[in-house]
PDB file of N, CA and C in Angstrom:
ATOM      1  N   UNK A   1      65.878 -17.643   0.349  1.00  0.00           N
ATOM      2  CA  UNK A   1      65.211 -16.531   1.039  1.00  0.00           C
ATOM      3  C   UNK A   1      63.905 -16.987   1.666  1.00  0.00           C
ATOM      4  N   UNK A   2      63.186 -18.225   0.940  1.00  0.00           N
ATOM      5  CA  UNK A   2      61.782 -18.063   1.423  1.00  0.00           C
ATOM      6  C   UNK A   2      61.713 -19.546   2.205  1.00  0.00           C
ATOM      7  N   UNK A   3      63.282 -20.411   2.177  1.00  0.00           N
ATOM      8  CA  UNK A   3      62.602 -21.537   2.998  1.00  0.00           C
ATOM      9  C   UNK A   3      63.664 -21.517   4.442  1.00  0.00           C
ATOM     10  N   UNK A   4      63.969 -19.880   4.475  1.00  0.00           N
ATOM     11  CA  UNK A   4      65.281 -19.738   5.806  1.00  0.00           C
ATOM     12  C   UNK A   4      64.223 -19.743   6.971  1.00  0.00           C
ATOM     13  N   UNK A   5      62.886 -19.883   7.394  1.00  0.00           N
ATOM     14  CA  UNK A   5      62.142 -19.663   8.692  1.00  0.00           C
ATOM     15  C   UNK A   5      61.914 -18.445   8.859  1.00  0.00           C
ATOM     16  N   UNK A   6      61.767 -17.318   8.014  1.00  0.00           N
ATOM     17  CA  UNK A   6      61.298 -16.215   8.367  1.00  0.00           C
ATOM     18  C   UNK A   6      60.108 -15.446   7.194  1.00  0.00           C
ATOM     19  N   UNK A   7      58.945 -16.098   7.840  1.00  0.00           N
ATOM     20  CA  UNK A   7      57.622 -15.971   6.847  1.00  0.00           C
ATOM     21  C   UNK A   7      57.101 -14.163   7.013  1.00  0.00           C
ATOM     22  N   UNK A   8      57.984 -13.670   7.919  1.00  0.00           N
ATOM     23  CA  UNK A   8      57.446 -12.104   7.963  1.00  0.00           C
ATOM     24  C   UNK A   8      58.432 -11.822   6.701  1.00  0.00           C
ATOM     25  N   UNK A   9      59.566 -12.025   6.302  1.00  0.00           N
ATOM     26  CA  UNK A   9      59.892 -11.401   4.787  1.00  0.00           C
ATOM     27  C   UNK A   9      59.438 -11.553   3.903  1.00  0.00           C
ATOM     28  N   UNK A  10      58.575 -12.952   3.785  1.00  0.00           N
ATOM     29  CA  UNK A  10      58.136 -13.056   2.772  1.00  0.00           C
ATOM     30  C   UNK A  10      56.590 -12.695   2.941  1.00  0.00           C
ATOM     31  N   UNK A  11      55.914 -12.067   3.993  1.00  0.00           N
ATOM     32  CA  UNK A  11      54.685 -11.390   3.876  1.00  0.00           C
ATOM     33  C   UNK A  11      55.009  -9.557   3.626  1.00  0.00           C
ATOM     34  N   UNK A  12      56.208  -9.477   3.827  1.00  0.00           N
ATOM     35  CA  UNK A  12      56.478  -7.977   3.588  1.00  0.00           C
ATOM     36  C   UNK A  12      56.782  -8.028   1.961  1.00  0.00           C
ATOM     37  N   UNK A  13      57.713  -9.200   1.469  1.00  0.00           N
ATOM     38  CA  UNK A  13      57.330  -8.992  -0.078  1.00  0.00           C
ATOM     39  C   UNK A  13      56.520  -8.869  -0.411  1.00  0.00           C
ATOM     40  N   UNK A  14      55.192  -9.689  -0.234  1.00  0.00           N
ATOM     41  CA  UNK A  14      54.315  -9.908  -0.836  1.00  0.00           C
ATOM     42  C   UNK A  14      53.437  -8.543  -0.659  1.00  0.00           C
ATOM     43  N   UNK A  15      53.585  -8.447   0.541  1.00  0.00           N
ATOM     44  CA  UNK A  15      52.906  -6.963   0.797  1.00  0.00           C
ATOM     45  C   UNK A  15      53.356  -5.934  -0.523  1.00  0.00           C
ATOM     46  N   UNK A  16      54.775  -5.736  -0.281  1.00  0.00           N
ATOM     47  CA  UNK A  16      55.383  -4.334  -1.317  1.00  0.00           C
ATOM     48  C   UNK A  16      54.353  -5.192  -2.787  1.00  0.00           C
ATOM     49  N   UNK A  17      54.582  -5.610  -2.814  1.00  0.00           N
ATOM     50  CA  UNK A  17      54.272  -6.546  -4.764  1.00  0.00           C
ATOM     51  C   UNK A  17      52.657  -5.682  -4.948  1.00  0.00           C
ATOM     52  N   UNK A  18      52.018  -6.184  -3.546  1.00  0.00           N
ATOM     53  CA  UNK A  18      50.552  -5.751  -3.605  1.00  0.00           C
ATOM     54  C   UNK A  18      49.936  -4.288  -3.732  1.00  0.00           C
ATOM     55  N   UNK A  19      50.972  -3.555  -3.189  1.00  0.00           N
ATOM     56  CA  UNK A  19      50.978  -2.181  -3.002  1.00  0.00           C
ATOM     57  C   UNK A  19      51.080  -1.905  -4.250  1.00  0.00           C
ATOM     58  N   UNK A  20      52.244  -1.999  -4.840  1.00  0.00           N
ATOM     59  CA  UNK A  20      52.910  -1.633  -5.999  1.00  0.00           C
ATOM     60  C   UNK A  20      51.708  -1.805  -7.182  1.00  0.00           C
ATOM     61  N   UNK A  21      50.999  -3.100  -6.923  1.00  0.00           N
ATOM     62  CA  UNK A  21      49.783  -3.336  -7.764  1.00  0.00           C
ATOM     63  C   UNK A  21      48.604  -2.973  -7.760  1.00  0.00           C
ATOM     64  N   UNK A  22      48.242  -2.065  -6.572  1.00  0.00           N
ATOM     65  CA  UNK A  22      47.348  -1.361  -6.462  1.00  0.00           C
ATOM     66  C   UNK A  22      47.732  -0.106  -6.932  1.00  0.00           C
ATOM     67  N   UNK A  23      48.894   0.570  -6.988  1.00  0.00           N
ATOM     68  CA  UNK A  23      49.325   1.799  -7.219  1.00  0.00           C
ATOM     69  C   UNK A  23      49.386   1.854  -8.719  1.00  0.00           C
ATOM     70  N   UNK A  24      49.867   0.767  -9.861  1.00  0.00           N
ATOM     71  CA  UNK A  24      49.292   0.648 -10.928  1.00  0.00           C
ATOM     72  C   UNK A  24      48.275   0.713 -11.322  1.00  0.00           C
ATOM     73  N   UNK A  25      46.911  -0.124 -10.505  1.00  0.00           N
ATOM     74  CA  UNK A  25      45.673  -0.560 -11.074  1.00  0.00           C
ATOM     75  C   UNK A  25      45.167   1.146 -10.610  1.00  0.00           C
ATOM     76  N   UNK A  26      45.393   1.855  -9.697  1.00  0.00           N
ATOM     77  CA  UNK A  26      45.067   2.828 -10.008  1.00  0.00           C
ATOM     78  C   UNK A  26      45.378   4.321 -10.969  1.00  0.00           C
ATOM     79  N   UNK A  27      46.836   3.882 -11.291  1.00  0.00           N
ATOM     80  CA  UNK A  27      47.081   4.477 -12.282  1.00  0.00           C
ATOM     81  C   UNK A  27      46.833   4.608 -13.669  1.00  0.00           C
ATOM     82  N   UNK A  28      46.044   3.371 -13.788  1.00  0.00           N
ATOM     83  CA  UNK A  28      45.398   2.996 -14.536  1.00  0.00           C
ATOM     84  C   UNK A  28      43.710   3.248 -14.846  1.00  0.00           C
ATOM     85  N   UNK A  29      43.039   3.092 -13.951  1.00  0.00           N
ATOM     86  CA  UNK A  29      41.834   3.424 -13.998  1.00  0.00           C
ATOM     87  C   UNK A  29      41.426   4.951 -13.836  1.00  0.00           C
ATOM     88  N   UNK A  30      42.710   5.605 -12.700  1.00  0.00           N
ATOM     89  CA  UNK A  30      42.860   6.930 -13.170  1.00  0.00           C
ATOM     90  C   UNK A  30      43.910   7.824 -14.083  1.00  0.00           C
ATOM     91  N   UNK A  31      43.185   8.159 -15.141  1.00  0.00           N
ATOM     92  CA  UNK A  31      44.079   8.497 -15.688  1.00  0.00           C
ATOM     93  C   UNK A  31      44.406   9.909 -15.534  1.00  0.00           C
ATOM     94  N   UNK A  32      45.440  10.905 -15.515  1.00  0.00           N
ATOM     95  CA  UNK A  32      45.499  12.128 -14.954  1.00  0.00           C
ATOM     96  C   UNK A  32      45.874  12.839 -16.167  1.00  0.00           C
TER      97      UNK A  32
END
């Protein structure tokens, strides 16, 4: 997947991963 020549999939993974980890770290610091 990551050595086929297409570095936009693997910046859109990385993107979702980051999201996903901000959406924790705030679920976290806020707690509801």
């Amino acid at each position: 997947m990551f050595g086929s020549g297409h570095p936009n999939g693997a910046a859109a993974i990385k993107g979702s991963f980051v999201q996903r980890l901000i959406v924790l770290r705030d679920s976290v610091f806020r707690p509801e």
